[in-house]
Amino acid sequence: MSGEFKTAIVRRPGPDFGTGLTTATGEPPDFEKALEQHRAYIEALARLGVDVVELDALSRFPDAYFVEDTAVVCETVAVVTRPGAEERRGEEESIEPVLARFRPIERIGSPGTVDGGDVLEVGDHFLIGVSDRTNEEGAGQLGEILSRHGKTWSAMAVGSGLHLKSSLAALDDETLLVTPEYVNRQELKAWEKVVVETGEEYAANTLAVNGTLLVPAGYPGVLRKLEARGFPLVVLDVSEARRMDGGLSCMSLRF
Ligand code: CIR
């Protein structure tokens, strides 16, 4: 079932988080603001009934607070990934013992690479994006593991944006929020779609948590569309994560 969670693992950003990977140009991110926004994110999850496991910043890994990329978790397994960016390899080793408290562990092996940001769960189905970070080998390994755990999966090429979930979110089991680029994708024909407006693509990284949608601040068009559909909404400012190519889904591992 999409978006129903008991637990979330988060990791605080460290003072060096602005040295992580990014394609964004302009103002460098502000650490105090990032911490404040991260705190508000944790509080929002907690208010929605999620037990939040908070980890300390990981030294030498400025992107490690984007914990989503290090694993894919379903009811009966946690698959520890092999991140696609060399700079991030090693983050997964420190998440594994934490996940092992909750689920049996499986791993993506070389030469496979997977970033959790490329993996979208919709009902019992997993869409796996093949991107600059997730290769076909990694997608295949992940799909094989998920199949053994009763899930279906399909792979699809990621267009623009860093990850699949930069452009796609599951609002519920039947409905996807998509950027205009994804509206007519054959691989998504089974789902109803809400389309974010051109210029508001970033808001496609919306996060469904226990019946409520967490939506990034600053995208009024998306907000109106989601409100009109009757979804309860919580708007969160994630400006500093955005400067590092991250967003709402990236900052937690939920299960
Ligand atoms: C990176 O480039 O890997 C990080 N700066 C951003 C990762 C965002 N993660 C996500 O979308 N799941």
PDB file of N, CA and C in Angstrom, residues 75-131:
ATOM      1  N   GLU A  75       7.717  -4.640   3.129  1.00  0.00           N
ATOM      2  CA  GLU A  75       7.273  -5.261   4.381  1.00  0.00           C
ATOM      3  C   GLU A  75       8.257  -6.300   4.911  1.00  0.00           C
ATOM      4  N   THR A  76       8.884  -7.069   3.971  1.00  0.00           N
ATOM      5  CA  THR A  76       9.648  -8.223   4.427  1.00  0.00           C
ATOM      6  C   THR A  76      11.147  -8.149   4.154  1.00  0.00           C
ATOM      7  N   VAL A  77      11.603  -7.051   3.575  1.00  0.00           N
ATOM      8  CA  VAL A  77      13.045  -6.949   3.280  1.00  0.00           C
ATOM      9  C   VAL A  77      13.477  -5.485   3.180  1.00  0.00           C
ATOM     10  N   ALA A  78      14.749  -5.254   3.516  1.00  0.00           N
ATOM     11  CA  ALA A  78      15.380  -3.960   3.218  1.00  0.00           C
ATOM     12  C   ALA A  78      16.522  -4.246   2.255  1.00  0.00           C
ATOM     13  N   VAL A  79      16.454  -3.651   1.081  1.00  0.00           N
ATOM     14  CA  VAL A  79      17.508  -3.848   0.091  1.00  0.00           C
ATOM     15  C   VAL A  79      18.459  -2.656   0.180  1.00  0.00           C
ATOM     16  N   VAL A  80      19.676  -2.940   0.610  1.00  0.00           N
ATOM     17  CA  VAL A  80      20.688  -1.883   0.708  1.00  0.00           C
ATOM     18  C   VAL A  80      21.243  -1.665  -0.693  1.00  0.00           C
ATOM     19  N   THR A  81      21.254  -0.404  -1.136  1.00  0.00           N
ATOM     20  CA  THR A  81      21.625  -0.134  -2.519  1.00  0.00           C
ATOM     21  C   THR A  81      23.144  -0.020  -2.684  1.00  0.00           C
ATOM     22  N   ARG A  82      23.535   0.178  -3.921  1.00  0.00           N
ATOM     23  CA  ARG A  82      24.922   0.543  -4.232  1.00  0.00           C
ATOM     24  C   ARG A  82      24.788   1.857  -4.999  1.00  0.00           C
ATOM     25  N   PRO A  83      24.950   3.001  -4.301  1.00  0.00           N
ATOM     26  CA  PRO A  83      24.639   4.291  -4.929  1.00  0.00           C
ATOM     27  C   PRO A  83      25.402   4.519  -6.222  1.00  0.00           C
ATOM     28  N   GLY A  84      24.737   5.212  -7.136  1.00  0.00           N
ATOM     29  CA  GLY A  84      25.304   5.414  -8.462  1.00  0.00           C
ATOM     30  C   GLY A  84      26.466   6.397  -8.492  1.00  0.00           C
ATOM     31  N   ALA A  85      26.485   7.351  -7.582  1.00  0.00           N
ATOM     32  CA  ALA A  85      27.581   8.337  -7.581  1.00  0.00           C
ATOM     33  C   ALA A  85      28.719   7.814  -6.718  1.00  0.00           C
ATOM     34  N   GLU A  86      29.905   7.733  -7.299  1.00  0.00           N
ATOM     35  CA  GLU A  86      31.092   7.256  -6.543  1.00  0.00           C
ATOM     36  C   GLU A  86      31.234   7.977  -5.217  1.00  0.00           C
ATOM     37  N   GLU A  87      30.980   9.303  -5.264  1.00  0.00           N
ATOM     38  CA  GLU A  87      31.171  10.140  -4.062  1.00  0.00           C
ATOM     39  C   GLU A  87      30.282   9.678  -2.910  1.00  0.00           C
ATOM     40  N   ARG A  88      29.189   9.009  -3.228  1.00  0.00           N
ATOM     41  CA  ARG A  88      28.235   8.618  -2.186  1.00  0.00           C
ATOM     42  C   ARG A  88      28.408   7.167  -1.755  1.00  0.00           C
ATOM     43  N   ARG A  89      29.307   6.464  -2.421  1.00  0.00           N
ATOM     44  CA  ARG A  89      29.478   5.054  -2.059  1.00  0.00           C
ATOM     45  C   ARG A  89      30.125   4.929  -0.694  1.00  0.00           C
ATOM     46  N   GLY A  90      29.493   4.188   0.190  1.00  0.00           N
ATOM     47  CA  GLY A  90      29.934   4.110   1.582  1.00  0.00           C
ATOM     48  C   GLY A  90      28.791   4.544   2.505  1.00  0.00           C
ATOM     49  N   GLU A  91      27.911   5.421   2.006  1.00  0.00           N
ATOM     50  CA  GLU A  91      26.744   5.822   2.821  1.00  0.00           C
ATOM     51  C   GLU A  91      25.905   4.603   3.179  1.00  0.00           C
ATOM     52  N   GLU A  92      25.820   3.677   2.220  1.00  0.00           N
ATOM     53  CA  GLU A  92      24.945   2.513   2.420  1.00  0.00           C
ATOM     54  C   GLU A  92      25.445   1.624   3.566  1.00  0.00           C
ATOM     55  N   GLU A  93      26.784   1.632   3.773  1.00  0.00           N
ATOM     56  CA  GLU A  93      27.323   0.772   4.847  1.00  0.00           C
ATOM     57  C   GLU A  93      26.838   1.224   6.213  1.00  0.00           C
ATOM     58  N   SER A  94      26.653   2.527   6.370  1.00  0.00           N
ATOM     59  CA  SER A  94      26.246   2.989   7.705  1.00  0.00           C
ATOM     60  C   SER A  94      24.728   2.907   7.921  1.00  0.00           C
ATOM     61  N   ILE A  95      23.980   2.740   6.849  1.00  0.00           N
ATOM     62  CA  ILE A  95      22.526   2.610   7.033  1.00  0.00           C
ATOM     63  C   ILE A  95      22.161   1.141   7.315  1.00  0.00           C
ATOM     64  N   GLU A  96      23.005   0.232   6.838  1.00  0.00           N
ATOM     65  CA  GLU A  96      22.659  -1.199   6.939  1.00  0.00           C
ATOM     66  C   GLU A  96      22.383  -1.662   8.373  1.00  0.00           C
ATOM     67  N   PRO A  97      23.265  -1.359   9.357  1.00  0.00           N
ATOM     68  CA  PRO A  97      22.971  -1.831  10.715  1.00  0.00           C
ATOM     69  C   PRO A  97      21.694  -1.230  11.303  1.00  0.00           C
ATOM     70  N   VAL A  98      21.339  -0.050  10.866  1.00  0.00           N
ATOM     71  CA  VAL A  98      20.102   0.565  11.361  1.00  0.00           C
ATOM     72  C   VAL A  98      18.898  -0.190  10.790  1.00  0.00           C
ATOM     73  N   LEU A  99      18.945  -0.459   9.500  1.00  0.00           N
ATOM     74  CA  LEU A  99      17.844  -1.187   8.858  1.00  0.00           C
ATOM     75  C   LEU A  99      17.730  -2.613   9.372  1.00  0.00           C
ATOM     76  N   ALA A 100      18.873  -3.194   9.732  1.00  0.00           N
ATOM     77  CA  ALA A 100      18.880  -4.581  10.205  1.00  0.00           C
ATOM     78  C   ALA A 100      18.089  -4.736  11.505  1.00  0.00           C
ATOM     79  N   ARG A 101      17.834  -3.635  12.199  1.00  0.00           N
ATOM     80  CA  ARG A 101      16.981  -3.714  13.403  1.00  0.00           C
ATOM     81  C   ARG A 101      15.514  -3.947  13.026  1.00  0.00           C
ATOM     82  N   PHE A 102      15.166  -3.683  11.762  1.00  0.00           N
ATOM     83  CA  PHE A 102      13.765  -3.737  11.346  1.00  0.00           C
ATOM     84  C   PHE A 102      13.445  -4.815  10.321  1.00  0.00           C
ATOM     85  N   ARG A 103      14.424  -5.151   9.458  1.00  0.00           N
ATOM     86  CA  ARG A 103      14.139  -6.052   8.343  1.00  0.00           C
ATOM     87  C   ARG A 103      15.370  -6.911   8.050  1.00  0.00           C
ATOM     88  N   PRO A 104      15.138  -8.144   7.483  1.00  0.00           N
ATOM     89  CA  PRO A 104      16.270  -8.883   6.906  1.00  0.00           C
ATOM     90  C   PRO A 104      16.863  -8.042   5.768  1.00  0.00           C
ATOM     91  N   ILE A 105      18.173  -8.191   5.589  1.00  0.00           N
ATOM     92  CA  ILE A 105      18.865  -7.334   4.607  1.00  0.00           C
ATOM     93  C   ILE A 105      19.224  -8.116   3.344  1.00  0.00           C
ATOM     94  N   GLU A 106      19.040  -7.489   2.205  1.00  0.00           N
ATOM     95  CA  GLU A 106      19.643  -7.953   0.952  1.00  0.00           C
ATOM     96  C   GLU A 106      20.391  -6.772   0.361  1.00  0.00           C
ATOM     97  N   ARG A 107      21.271  -7.054  -0.621  1.00  0.00           N
ATOM     98  CA  ARG A 107      22.124  -5.972  -1.132  1.00  0.00           C
ATOM     99  C   ARG A 107      22.188  -5.975  -2.658  1.00  0.00           C
ATOM    100  N   ILE A 108      22.343  -4.789  -3.215  1.00  0.00           N
ATOM    101  CA  ILE A 108      22.652  -4.665  -4.645  1.00  0.00           C
ATOM    102  C   ILE A 108      24.164  -4.838  -4.800  1.00  0.00           C
ATOM    103  N   GLY A 109      24.572  -5.717  -5.715  1.00  0.00           N
ATOM    104  CA  GLY A 109      26.008  -5.995  -5.882  1.00  0.00           C
ATOM    105  C   GLY A 109      26.577  -5.370  -7.151  1.00  0.00           C
ATOM    106  N   SER A 110      27.877  -5.121  -7.133  1.00  0.00           N
ATOM    107  CA  SER A 110      28.584  -4.598  -8.301  1.00  0.00           C
ATOM    108  C   SER A 110      28.435  -5.576  -9.478  1.00  0.00           C
ATOM    109  N   PRO A 111      28.257  -5.140 -10.702  1.00  0.00           N
ATOM    110  CA  PRO A 111      28.328  -3.754 -11.168  1.00  0.00           C
ATOM    111  C   PRO A 111      26.984  -3.024 -11.122  1.00  0.00           C
ATOM    112  N   GLY A 112      26.031  -3.586 -10.391  1.00  0.00           N
ATOM    113  CA  GLY A 112      24.727  -2.927 -10.300  1.00  0.00           C
ATOM    114  C   GLY A 112      24.821  -1.644  -9.486  1.00  0.00           C
ATOM    115  N   THR A 113      24.062  -0.638  -9.887  1.00  0.00           N
ATOM    116  CA  THR A 113      23.929   0.567  -9.058  1.00  0.00           C
ATOM    117  C   THR A 113      22.441   0.910  -8.964  1.00  0.00           C
ATOM    118  N   VAL A 114      22.028   1.350  -7.795  1.00  0.00           N
ATOM    119  CA  VAL A 114      20.649   1.807  -7.575  1.00  0.00           C
ATOM    120  C   VAL A 114      20.697   2.977  -6.598  1.00  0.00           C
ATOM    121  N   ASP A 115      19.955   4.033  -6.894  1.00  0.00           N
ATOM    122  CA  ASP A 115      19.659   5.089  -5.913  1.00  0.00           C
ATOM    123  C   ASP A 115      18.175   4.948  -5.564  1.00  0.00           C
ATOM    124  N   GLY A 116      17.865   4.952  -4.283  1.00  0.00           N
ATOM    125  CA  GLY A 116      16.460   4.816  -3.865  1.00  0.00           C
ATOM    126  C   GLY A 116      15.554   5.885  -4.471  1.00  0.00           C
ATOM    127  N   GLY A 117      16.121   7.026  -4.818  1.00  0.00           N
ATOM    128  CA  GLY A 117      15.330   8.088  -5.445  1.00  0.00           C
ATOM    129  C   GLY A 117      14.753   7.681  -6.796  1.00  0.00           C
ATOM    130  N   ASP A 118      15.277   6.595  -7.355  1.00  0.00           N
ATOM    131  CA  ASP A 118      14.760   6.095  -8.628  1.00  0.00           C
ATOM    132  C   ASP A 118      13.684   5.025  -8.442  1.00  0.00           C
ATOM    133  N   VAL A 119      13.277   4.777  -7.226  1.00  0.00           N
ATOM    134  CA  VAL A 119      12.353   3.664  -6.979  1.00  0.00           C
ATOM    135  C   VAL A 119      11.064   4.191  -6.354  1.00  0.00           C
ATOM    136  N   LEU A 120       9.974   3.999  -7.090  1.00  0.00           N
ATOM    137  CA  LEU A 120       8.673   4.488  -6.608  1.00  0.00           C
ATOM    138  C   LEU A 120       7.735   3.309  -6.371  1.00  0.00           C
ATOM    139  N   GLU A 121       7.230   3.212  -5.150  1.00  0.00           N
ATOM    140  CA  GLU A 121       6.274   2.158  -4.795  1.00  0.00           C
ATOM    141  C   GLU A 121       4.861   2.704  -5.006  1.00  0.00           C
ATOM    142  N   VAL A 122       4.083   1.986  -5.809  1.00  0.00           N
ATOM    143  CA  VAL A 122       2.673   2.355  -5.995  1.00  0.00           C
ATOM    144  C   VAL A 122       1.866   1.105  -5.740  1.00  0.00           C
ATOM    145  N   GLY A 123       1.141   1.042  -4.641  1.00  0.00           N
ATOM    146  CA  GLY A 123       0.478  -0.198  -4.262  1.00  0.00           C
ATOM    147  C   GLY A 123       1.540  -1.273  -4.074  1.00  0.00           C
ATOM    148  N   ASP A 124       1.335  -2.432  -4.712  1.00  0.00           N
ATOM    149  CA  ASP A 124       2.315  -3.522  -4.592  1.00  0.00           C
ATOM    150  C   ASP A 124       3.316  -3.526  -5.748  1.00  0.00           C
ATOM    151  N   HIS A 125       3.293  -2.462  -6.526  1.00  0.00           N
ATOM    152  CA  HIS A 125       4.173  -2.398  -7.701  1.00  0.00           C
ATOM    153  C   HIS A 125       5.318  -1.420  -7.461  1.00  0.00           C
ATOM    154  N   PHE A 126       6.488  -1.787  -7.969  1.00  0.00           N
ATOM    155  CA  PHE A 126       7.645  -0.880  -7.881  1.00  0.00           C
ATOM    156  C   PHE A 126       8.057  -0.438  -9.278  1.00  0.00           C
ATOM    157  N   LEU A 127       8.036   0.869  -9.487  1.00  0.00           N
ATOM    158  CA  LEU A 127       8.576   1.437 -10.721  1.00  0.00           C
ATOM    159  C   LEU A 127      10.041   1.753 -10.459  1.00  0.00           C
ATOM    160  N   ILE A 128      10.918   1.238 -11.302  1.00  0.00           N
ATOM    161  CA  ILE A 128      12.348   1.457 -11.094  1.00  0.00           C
ATOM    162  C   ILE A 128      12.895   2.258 -12.277  1.00  0.00           C
ATOM    163  N   GLY A 129      13.384   3.433 -11.985  1.00  0.00           N
ATOM    164  CA  GLY A 129      13.911   4.293 -13.038  1.00  0.00           C
ATOM    165  C   GLY A 129      15.349   3.940 -13.360  1.00  0.00           C
ATOM    166  N   VAL A 130      15.643   3.848 -14.653  1.00  0.00           N
ATOM    167  CA  VAL A 130      17.033   3.667 -15.077  1.00  0.00           C
ATOM    168  C   VAL A 130      17.541   5.059 -15.453  1.00  0.00           C
ATOM    169  N   SER A 131      18.585   5.486 -14.759  1.00  0.00           N
ATOM    170  CA  SER A 131      19.008   6.889 -14.819  1.00  0.00           C
ATOM    171  C   SER A 131      20.531   6.960 -14.846  1.00  0.00           C
TER     172      SER A 131
END
